[in-house]
XYZ file of C-alpha atoms in Angstrom:
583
model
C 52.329 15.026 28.936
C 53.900 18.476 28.138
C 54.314 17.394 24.589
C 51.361 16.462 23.872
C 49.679 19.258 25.539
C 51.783 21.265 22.734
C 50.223 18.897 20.061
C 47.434 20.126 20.998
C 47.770 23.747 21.149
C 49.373 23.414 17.768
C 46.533 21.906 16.382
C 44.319 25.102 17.839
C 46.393 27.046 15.962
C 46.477 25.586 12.716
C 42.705 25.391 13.234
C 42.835 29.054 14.039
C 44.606 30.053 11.007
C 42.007 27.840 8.912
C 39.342 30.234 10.307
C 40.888 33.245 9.507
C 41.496 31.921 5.563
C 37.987 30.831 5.232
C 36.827 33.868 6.434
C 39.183 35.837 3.914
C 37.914 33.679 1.239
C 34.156 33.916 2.397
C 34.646 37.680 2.051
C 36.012 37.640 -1.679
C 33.157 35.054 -2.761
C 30.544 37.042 -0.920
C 32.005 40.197 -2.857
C 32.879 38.437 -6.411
C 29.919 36.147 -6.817
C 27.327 37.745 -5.104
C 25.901 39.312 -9.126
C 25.695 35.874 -10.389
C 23.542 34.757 -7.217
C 21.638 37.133 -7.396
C 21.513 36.340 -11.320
C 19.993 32.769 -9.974
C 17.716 33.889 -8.026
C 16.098 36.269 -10.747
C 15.693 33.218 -13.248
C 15.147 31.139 -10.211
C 11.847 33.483 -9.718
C 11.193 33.555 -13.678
C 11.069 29.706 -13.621
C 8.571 30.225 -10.824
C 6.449 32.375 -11.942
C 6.034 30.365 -15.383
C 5.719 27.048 -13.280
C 2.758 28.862 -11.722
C 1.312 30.001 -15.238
C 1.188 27.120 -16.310
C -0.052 25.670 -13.506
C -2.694 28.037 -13.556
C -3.589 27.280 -17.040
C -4.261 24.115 -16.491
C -6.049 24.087 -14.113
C -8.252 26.979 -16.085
C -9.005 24.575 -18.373
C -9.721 21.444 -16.218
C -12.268 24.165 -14.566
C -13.919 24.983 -17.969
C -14.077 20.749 -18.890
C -15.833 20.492 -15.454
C -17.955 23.022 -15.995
C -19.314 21.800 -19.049
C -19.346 18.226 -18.175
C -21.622 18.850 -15.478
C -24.544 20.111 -17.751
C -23.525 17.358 -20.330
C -24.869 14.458 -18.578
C -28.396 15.608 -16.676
C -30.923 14.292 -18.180
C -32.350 17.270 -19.648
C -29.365 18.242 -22.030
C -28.755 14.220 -23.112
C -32.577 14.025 -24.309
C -32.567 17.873 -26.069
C -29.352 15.973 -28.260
C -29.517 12.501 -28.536
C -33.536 11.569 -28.462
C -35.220 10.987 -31.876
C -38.554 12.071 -30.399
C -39.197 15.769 -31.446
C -41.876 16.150 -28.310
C -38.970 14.774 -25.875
C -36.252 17.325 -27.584
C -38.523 20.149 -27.228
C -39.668 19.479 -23.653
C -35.953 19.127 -22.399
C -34.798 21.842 -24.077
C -35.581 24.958 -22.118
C -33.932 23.233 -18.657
C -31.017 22.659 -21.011
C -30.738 25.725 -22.083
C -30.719 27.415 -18.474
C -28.391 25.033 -17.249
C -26.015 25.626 -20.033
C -26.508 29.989 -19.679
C -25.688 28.818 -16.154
C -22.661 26.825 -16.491
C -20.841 29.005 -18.900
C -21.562 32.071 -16.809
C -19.932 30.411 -13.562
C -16.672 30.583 -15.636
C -14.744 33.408 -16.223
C -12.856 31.638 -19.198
C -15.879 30.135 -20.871
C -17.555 32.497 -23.719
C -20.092 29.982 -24.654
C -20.849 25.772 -24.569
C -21.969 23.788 -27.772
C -23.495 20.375 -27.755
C -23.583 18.535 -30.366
C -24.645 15.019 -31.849
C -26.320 13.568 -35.014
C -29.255 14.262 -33.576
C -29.443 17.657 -32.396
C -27.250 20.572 -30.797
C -27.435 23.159 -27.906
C -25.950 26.357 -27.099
C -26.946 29.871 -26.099
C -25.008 32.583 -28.295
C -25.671 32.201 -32.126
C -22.873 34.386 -33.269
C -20.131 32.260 -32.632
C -22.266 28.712 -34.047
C -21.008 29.266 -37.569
C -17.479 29.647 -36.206
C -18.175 26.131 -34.629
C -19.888 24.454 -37.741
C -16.987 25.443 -39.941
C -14.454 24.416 -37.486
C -16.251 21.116 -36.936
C -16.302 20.571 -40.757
C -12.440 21.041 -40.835
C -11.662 18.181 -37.888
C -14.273 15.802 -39.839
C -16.872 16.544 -36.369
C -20.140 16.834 -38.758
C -19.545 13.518 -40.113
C -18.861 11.312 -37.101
C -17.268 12.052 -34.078
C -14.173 9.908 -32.869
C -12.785 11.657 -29.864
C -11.581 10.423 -27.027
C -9.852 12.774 -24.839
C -10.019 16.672 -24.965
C -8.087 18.551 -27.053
C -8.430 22.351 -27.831
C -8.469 23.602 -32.132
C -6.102 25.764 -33.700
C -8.411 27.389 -35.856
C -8.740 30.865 -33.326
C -11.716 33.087 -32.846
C -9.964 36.816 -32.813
C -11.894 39.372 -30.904
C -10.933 42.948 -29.901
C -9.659 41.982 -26.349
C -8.818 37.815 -26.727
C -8.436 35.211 -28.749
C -10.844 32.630 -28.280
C -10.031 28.495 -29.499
C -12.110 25.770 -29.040
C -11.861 22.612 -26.412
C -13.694 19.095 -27.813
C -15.009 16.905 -25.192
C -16.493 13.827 -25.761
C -20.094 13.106 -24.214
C -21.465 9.909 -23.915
C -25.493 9.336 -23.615
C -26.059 7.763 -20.621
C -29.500 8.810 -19.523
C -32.094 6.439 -19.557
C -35.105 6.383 -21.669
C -34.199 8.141 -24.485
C -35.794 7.083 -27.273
C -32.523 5.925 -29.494
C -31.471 2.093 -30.265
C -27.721 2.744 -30.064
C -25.021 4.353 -27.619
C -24.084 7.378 -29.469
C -21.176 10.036 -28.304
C -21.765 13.507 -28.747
C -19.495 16.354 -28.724
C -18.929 19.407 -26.155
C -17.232 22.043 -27.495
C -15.955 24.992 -25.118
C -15.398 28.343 -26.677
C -12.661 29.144 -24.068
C -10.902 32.777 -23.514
C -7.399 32.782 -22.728
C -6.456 36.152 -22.301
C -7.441 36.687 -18.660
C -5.373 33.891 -17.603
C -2.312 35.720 -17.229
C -3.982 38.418 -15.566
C -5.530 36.645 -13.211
C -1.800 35.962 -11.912
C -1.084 39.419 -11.606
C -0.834 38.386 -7.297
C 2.144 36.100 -7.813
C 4.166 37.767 -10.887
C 6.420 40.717 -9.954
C 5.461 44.059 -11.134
C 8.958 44.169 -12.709
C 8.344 41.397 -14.929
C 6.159 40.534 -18.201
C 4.641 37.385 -18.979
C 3.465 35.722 -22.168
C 1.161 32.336 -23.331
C 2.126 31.867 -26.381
C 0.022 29.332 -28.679
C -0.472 28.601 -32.264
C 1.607 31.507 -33.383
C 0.176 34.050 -31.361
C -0.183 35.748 -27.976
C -3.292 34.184 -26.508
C -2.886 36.005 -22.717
C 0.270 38.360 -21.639
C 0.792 40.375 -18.457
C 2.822 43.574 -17.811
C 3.195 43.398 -21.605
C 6.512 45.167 -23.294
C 5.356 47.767 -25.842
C 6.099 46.829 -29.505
C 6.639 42.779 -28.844
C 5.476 40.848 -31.547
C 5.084 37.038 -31.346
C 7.832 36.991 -33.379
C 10.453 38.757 -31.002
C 9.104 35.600 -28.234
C 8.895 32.926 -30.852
C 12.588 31.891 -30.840
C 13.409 31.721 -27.329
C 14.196 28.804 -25.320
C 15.070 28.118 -22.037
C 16.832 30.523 -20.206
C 18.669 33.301 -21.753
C 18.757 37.437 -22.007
C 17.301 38.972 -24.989
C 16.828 42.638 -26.333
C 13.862 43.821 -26.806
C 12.423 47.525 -27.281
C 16.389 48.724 -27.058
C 16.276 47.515 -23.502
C 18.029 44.259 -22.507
C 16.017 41.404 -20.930
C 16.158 38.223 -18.499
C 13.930 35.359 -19.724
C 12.995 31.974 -19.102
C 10.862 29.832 -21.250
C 8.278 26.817 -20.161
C 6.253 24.373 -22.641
C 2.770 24.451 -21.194
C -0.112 22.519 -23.224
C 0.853 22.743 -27.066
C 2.267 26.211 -26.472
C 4.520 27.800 -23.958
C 5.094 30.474 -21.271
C 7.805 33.334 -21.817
C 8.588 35.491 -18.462
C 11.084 38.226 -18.576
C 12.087 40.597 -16.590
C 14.890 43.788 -16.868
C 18.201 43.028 -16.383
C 19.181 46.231 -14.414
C 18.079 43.745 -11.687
C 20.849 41.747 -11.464
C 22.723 44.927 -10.114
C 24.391 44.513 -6.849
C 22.899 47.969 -5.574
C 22.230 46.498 -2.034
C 25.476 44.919 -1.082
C 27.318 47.312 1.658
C 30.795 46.528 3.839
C 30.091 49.246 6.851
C 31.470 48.181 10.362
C 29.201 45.914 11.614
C 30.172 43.465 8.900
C 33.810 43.749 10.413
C 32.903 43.753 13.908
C 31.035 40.264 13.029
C 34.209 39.171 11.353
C 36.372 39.690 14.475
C 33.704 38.338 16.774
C 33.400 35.080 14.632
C 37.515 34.834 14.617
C 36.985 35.249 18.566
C 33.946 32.452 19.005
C 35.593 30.328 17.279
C 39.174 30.621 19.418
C 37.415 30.343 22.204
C 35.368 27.390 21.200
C 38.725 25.485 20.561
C 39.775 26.398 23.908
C 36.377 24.593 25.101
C 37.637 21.614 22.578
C 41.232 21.093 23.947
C 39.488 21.380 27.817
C 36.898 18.604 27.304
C 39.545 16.814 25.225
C 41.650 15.985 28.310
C 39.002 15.525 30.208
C 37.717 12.837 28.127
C 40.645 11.036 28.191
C 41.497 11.227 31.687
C 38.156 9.552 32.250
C 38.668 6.804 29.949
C 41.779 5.797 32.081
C 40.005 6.188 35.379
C 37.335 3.952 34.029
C 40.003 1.131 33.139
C 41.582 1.762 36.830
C 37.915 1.099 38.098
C 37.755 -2.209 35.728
C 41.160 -3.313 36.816
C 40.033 -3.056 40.413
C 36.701 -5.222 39.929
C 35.101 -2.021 40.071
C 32.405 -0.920 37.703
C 30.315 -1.739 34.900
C 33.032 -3.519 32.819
C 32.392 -0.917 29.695
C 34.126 2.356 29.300
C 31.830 5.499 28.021
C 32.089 6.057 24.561
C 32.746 10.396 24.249
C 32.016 12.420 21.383
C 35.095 12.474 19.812
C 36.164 10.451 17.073
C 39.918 9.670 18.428
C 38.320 8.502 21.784
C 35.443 6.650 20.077
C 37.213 5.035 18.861
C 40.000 3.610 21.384
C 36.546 3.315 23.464
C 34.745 0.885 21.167
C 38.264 -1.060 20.849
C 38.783 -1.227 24.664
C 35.034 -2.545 25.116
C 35.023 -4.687 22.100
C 38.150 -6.085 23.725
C 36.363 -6.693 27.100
C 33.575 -7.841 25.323
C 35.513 -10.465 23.745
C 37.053 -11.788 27.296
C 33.007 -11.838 29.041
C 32.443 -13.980 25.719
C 35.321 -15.991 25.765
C 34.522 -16.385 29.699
C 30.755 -17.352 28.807
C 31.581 -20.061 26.041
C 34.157 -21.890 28.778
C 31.193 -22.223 31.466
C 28.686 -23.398 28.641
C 31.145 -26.013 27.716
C 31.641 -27.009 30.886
C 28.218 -27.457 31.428
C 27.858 -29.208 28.275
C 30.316 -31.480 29.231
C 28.818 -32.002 32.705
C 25.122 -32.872 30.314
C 27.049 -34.979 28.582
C 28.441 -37.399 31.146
C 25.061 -37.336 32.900
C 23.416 -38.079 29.116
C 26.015 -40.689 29.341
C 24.866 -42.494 31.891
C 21.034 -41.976 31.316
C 21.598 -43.785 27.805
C 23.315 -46.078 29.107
C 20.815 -47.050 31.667
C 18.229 -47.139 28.937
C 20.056 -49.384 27.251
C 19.909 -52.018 29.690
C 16.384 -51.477 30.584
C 15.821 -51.763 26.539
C 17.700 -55.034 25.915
C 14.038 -57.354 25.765
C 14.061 -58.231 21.646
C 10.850 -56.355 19.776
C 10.160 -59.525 17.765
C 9.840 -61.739 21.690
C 7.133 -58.665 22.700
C 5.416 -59.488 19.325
C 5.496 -62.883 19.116
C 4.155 -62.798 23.589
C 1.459 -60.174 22.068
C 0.780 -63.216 19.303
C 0.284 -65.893 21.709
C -2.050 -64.005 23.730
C -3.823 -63.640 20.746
C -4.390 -67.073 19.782
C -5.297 -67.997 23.258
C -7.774 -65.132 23.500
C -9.316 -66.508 20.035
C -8.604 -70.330 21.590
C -11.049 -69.269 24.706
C -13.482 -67.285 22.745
C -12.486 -64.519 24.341
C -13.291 -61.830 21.454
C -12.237 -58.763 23.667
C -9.011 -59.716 24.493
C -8.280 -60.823 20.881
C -9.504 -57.050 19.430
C -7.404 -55.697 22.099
C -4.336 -57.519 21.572
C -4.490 -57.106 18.052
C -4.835 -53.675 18.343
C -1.683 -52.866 20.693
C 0.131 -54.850 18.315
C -0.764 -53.050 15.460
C -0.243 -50.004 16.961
C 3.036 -50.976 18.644
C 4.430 -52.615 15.445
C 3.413 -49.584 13.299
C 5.277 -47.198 15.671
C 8.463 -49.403 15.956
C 8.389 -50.143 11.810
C 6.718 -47.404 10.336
C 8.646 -45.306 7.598
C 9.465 -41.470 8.248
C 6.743 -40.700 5.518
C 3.651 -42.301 5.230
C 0.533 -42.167 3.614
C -2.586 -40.118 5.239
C -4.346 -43.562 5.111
C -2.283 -45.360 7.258
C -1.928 -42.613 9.778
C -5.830 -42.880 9.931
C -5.822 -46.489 10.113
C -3.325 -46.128 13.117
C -5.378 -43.595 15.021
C -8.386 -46.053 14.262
C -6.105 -49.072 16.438
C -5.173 -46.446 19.145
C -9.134 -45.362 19.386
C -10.413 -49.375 19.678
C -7.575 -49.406 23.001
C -9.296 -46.455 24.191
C -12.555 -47.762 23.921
C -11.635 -50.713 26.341
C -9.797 -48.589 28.741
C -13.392 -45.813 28.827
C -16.219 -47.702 27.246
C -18.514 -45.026 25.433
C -16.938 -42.017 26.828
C -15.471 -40.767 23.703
C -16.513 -40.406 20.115
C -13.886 -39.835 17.162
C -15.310 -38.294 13.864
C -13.467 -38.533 10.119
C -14.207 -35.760 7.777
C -11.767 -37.062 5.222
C -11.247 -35.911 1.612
C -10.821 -39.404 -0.136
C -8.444 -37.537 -2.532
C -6.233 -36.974 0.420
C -5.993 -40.265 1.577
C -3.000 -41.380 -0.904
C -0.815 -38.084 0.229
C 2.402 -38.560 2.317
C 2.736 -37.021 5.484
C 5.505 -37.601 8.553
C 4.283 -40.519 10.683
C 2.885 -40.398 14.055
C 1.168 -36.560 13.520
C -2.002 -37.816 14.434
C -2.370 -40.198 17.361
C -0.097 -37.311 19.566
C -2.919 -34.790 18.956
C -5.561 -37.207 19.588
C -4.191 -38.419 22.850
C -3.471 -34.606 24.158
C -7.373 -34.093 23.681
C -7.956 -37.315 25.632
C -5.695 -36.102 28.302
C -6.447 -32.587 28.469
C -9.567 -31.626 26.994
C -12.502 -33.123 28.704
C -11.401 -33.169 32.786
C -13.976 -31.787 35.049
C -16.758 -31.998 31.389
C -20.293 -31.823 32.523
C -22.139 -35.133 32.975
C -23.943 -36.142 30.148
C -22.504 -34.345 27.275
C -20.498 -36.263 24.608
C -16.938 -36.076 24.107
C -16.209 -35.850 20.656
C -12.875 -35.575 18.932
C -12.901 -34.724 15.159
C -10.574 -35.231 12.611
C -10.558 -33.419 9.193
C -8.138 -33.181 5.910
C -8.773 -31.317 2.562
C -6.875 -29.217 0.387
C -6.808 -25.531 0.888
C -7.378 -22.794 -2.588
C -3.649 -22.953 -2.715
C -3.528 -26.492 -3.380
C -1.570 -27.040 0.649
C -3.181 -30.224 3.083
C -5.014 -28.944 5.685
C -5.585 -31.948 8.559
C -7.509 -30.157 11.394
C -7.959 -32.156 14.973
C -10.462 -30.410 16.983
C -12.487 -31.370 20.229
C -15.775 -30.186 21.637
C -14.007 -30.292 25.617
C -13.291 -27.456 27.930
C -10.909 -25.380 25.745
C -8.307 -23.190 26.921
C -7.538 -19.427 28.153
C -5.713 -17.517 25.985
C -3.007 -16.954 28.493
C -3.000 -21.084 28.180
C -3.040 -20.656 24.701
C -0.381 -17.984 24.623
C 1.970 -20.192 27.007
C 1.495 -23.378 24.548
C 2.306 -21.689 21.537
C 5.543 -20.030 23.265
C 6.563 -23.630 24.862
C 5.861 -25.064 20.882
C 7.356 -22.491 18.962
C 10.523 -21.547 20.302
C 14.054 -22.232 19.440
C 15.148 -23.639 22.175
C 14.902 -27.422 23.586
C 12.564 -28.499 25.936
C 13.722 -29.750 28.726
C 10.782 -29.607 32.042
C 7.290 -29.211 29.730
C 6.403 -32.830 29.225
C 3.146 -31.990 28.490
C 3.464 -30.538 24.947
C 6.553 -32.571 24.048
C 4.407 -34.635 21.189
C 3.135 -31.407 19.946
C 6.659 -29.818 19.483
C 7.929 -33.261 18.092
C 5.121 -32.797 15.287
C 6.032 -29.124 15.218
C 9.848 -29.781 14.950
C 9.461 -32.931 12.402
C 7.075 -30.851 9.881
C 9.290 -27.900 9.938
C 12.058 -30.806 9.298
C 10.812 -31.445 5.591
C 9.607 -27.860 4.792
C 10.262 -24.391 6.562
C 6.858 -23.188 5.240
C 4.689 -25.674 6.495
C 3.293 -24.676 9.693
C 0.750 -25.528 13.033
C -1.563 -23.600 14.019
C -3.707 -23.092 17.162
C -7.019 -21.914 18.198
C -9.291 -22.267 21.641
C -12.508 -20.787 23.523
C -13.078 -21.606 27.089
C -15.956 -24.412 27.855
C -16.724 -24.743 23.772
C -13.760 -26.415 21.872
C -9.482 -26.270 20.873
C -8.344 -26.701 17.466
C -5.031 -27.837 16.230
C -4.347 -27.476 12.208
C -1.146 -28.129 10.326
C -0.779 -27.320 6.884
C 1.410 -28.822 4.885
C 3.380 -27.598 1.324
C 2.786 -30.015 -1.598
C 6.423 -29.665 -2.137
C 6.490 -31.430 1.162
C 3.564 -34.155 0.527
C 4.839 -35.641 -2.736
C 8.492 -36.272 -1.024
């Protein structure tokens, strides 16, 4: 025990020593690499701040396509451009006109809206419409439009304080009543205003850093510009990188937004480490880490031992008959694991226990299964073909006598006993029916007018194979079941349907009109149906699980299904795969 008590405390050590190099080593990386984290986290805020540019942009313009779609399509501005009829233009055009003023003024980035088609055009400032007929001309607009998506010209509008470009927007006419034969698309063009977009993200961006849009060979919007930057000096940058500009050294990163792209930049005096002090606190942390973490070893080794020492007081307790039979499974992963062994182990003897009383009791079923079959077979030693040939002979004597009742029911317990004994695994859904037609004449003799059995029978079902003796089972369970304690007077009817379902499956439904069931009856048939294992004591729905078991026999997929209501009717429905049928 001693030595491994020492194998232990050695370990602390080592572990110790660990501590103490990783904290040595922490030190020199927090003191070596500290400039080039702090050199990711400046281009980690330049990517940022031009993810949020351009984020912002577009969404600016998404704002100025909304605003001038909504104007586009009222009724007002779609007769003022696409109606032929002068008096209709000229009576829609003052509403249009206001709603335009009032759309572009809602939009800080929107300088003026322009609709166009062949048949007329809208806008409220004049000064800028030659700008927009000569920019038209040069994208082939005046001719015939063929647009399909927005895109904004690079044929700039330079003002004083921004450079404004043109968005196209196709609009459709979809107002009723104008007076035009054909669907005609006209043309929305936004004079948009780029430059306040970068100062409208003057809340996010840093004040030490500058920001640029850059598009069609210009600056369209900047913020915190640098004094004397051309286009030029922001042209040729690409991802992330330091520059010089203005004789002063730079920190960019560059971002494709639209057709164009977004240069941020900021000084690179601030990737100085002038924040990063050693005083004594950051030693006195150092020494109390080096002491938490010696003393959580200690805690370690203690628990450790204790584990163990209750892993073997456990297995006493087991040896003794004591206990759960299972050891605890601790924490660590040493002991885990010789836990999991030791109760996989004792696992393996409660199994190996288990399987030598089931086969015991199987063996016990066996003999007793024995002797049952056995018995049967002496009780089942009278020849099939002397039943038929008795069954015969009361026939002909019936028919001798005149005795027409007797003969129908004779024939009919033949028939039925003959196609049970003989009948093939498969079968065709018209000899099923023609069975459950014998069984139904027998049940007429036996209750004379007290039920009624309805066909609803797709004739191109009748030549489909199904397993043999599905029907008559379901039938007699309704006899049986369904209609004890029925009111007087009311007719018992049991109906059987078959037709094909959309997906090309048989469908044969047998339904009754009796007392139905609960659905805790309902719940406790489909359990005793439906589950895996055999039936031993519920000899009531033993035909329906042979139907259940034989259909699943010949395809997995088909299935049974069952529905009830309480004093109306019960339903039983199998469907069955084609793949299943044609077999």
């Amino acid at each position: 025990m001693r030595i491994k008590n020492r194998t232990i405390n050695f370990r602390i050590l080592i572990y110790l020593l660990i501590t103490l190099l990783c904290l040595v080593c922490i030190f020199l990386y927090y003191y070596v690499y500290m400039k080039k984290t702090t050199q990711d986290e400046v281009y980690n805020s330049l990517r940022r701040d031009a993810s949020y540019l351009c984020t912002r942009v577009d969404e600016a313009i998404n704002q100025a396509i909304d605003a001038a779609k909504a104007p586009g399509y009222t009724t007002a501005l779609q007769k003022s451009i696409f109606s032929d009829d002068p008096v209709e233009k000229l009576s829609n055009m003052t509403t249009a006109r206001e709603l335009i003023a009032t759309a572009r003024d809602q939009n800080e980035f929107v300088v003026d809206l322009f609709y166009y088609a062949s048949t007329g055009h809208l806008y409220t400032i004049s000064m800028y419409y030659d700008n927009l007929r000569n920019n038209m001309k040069e994208y082939g607009f005046d001719k015939q439009i063929k647009i399909n998506s927005f895109f904004i010209s690079d044929k700039p509008i330079h003002d004083k304080t921004a450079s404004f470009y043109f968005i196209y927007i196709p609009i459709h006419r979809t107002a009723m009543g104008i007076s035009q034969r054909t669907r005609q698309i006209g043309l929305c063009a936004i004079l948009f205003d780029f430059a306040p977009i970068a100062k409208n993200c003057e809340d996010i961006i840093g004040e030490n850093e500058s920001a640029y849009f850059l598009y069609n060979d210009e600056i369209v919007s900047s913020l915190h510009p640098i004094s004397d930057v051309t286009f030029s000096d922001l042209a040729g940058l690409s991802h992330d990188g330091d520059v010089k500009l203005s004789s002063r050294d730079y920190c960019y990163h560059v971002a494709n937004c639209m057709d164009g792209k977004i240069v941020t930049l900021t000084p690179k005096t601030m990737l100085g480490i002038k924040n990063v002090t050693f005083n004594g606190t950051f030693y006195v942390l150092i020494v109390a880490t080096v002491l938490l973490f010696a003393f959580l070893l200690f805690l370690l080794n203690k628990e450790y031992s204790k584990k163990t020492e209750n892993i073997v007081d456990e297995l006493k307790s087991i040896r003794s008959g004591e206990g759960n039979m299972r050891v605890s499974v601790p924490k660590f992963s040493e002991l885990s694991k010789v836990a999991t062994e030791i109760n996989s182990m004792l696992e393996r003897l409660e199994e190996s226990a288990e399987r030598e009383n089931k086969a015991r009791e199987k063996l016990l079923y066996a003999t007793v299964a024995q002797q049952e079959a056995e018995m049967s077979a002496y009780r089942s030693q009278i020849n099939p073909h002397f039943f038929f040939n008795t069954l015969e002979c009361v026939r002909s004597m019936a028919q001798y006598y005149n005795a027409d009742m007797i003969e129908e029911i004779v024939t009919a317990m033949s028939k039925t006993f003959r196609y049970s004994l003989y009948s093939d695994m498969i079968v065709e859904l018209s000899s099923e029916l023609d069975m459950l037609k014998q069984y139904f004449v027998i049940t007429n003799f036996r209750f004379p007018d007290k039920y009624i059995l309805k066909e609803e029978i797709d004739d191109e079902t009748l030549t489909y194979r199904v397993p043999s003796m599905i029907l008559q089972p379901l039938v007699e369970n309704c006899i049986k079941h369904a209609f004890v304690n029925m009111p007087i007077g009311k007719k018992n009817e049991i109906k059987v349907k078959s037709m094909f379902t959309q997906e090309g499956l048989l469908r044969i439904v047998v339904s009754d009109n009796g007392r139905g069931m609960s659905e805790e009856a309902l719940d406790e048939l489909k359990n005793e149906t439906f589950k895996e294992e055999d039936i031993i004591a519920q000899k009531d729905s033993i035909g329906i699980r042979n139907i259940y078991e034989r259909i699943k026999l010949f395809d997995k997929r088909n299935e049974m299904l069952f529905s009830s209501k309480v004093g109306e009717y019960t339903k039983v429905e199998l469907i069955l795969y084609p793949a299943f049928i044609h077999k």
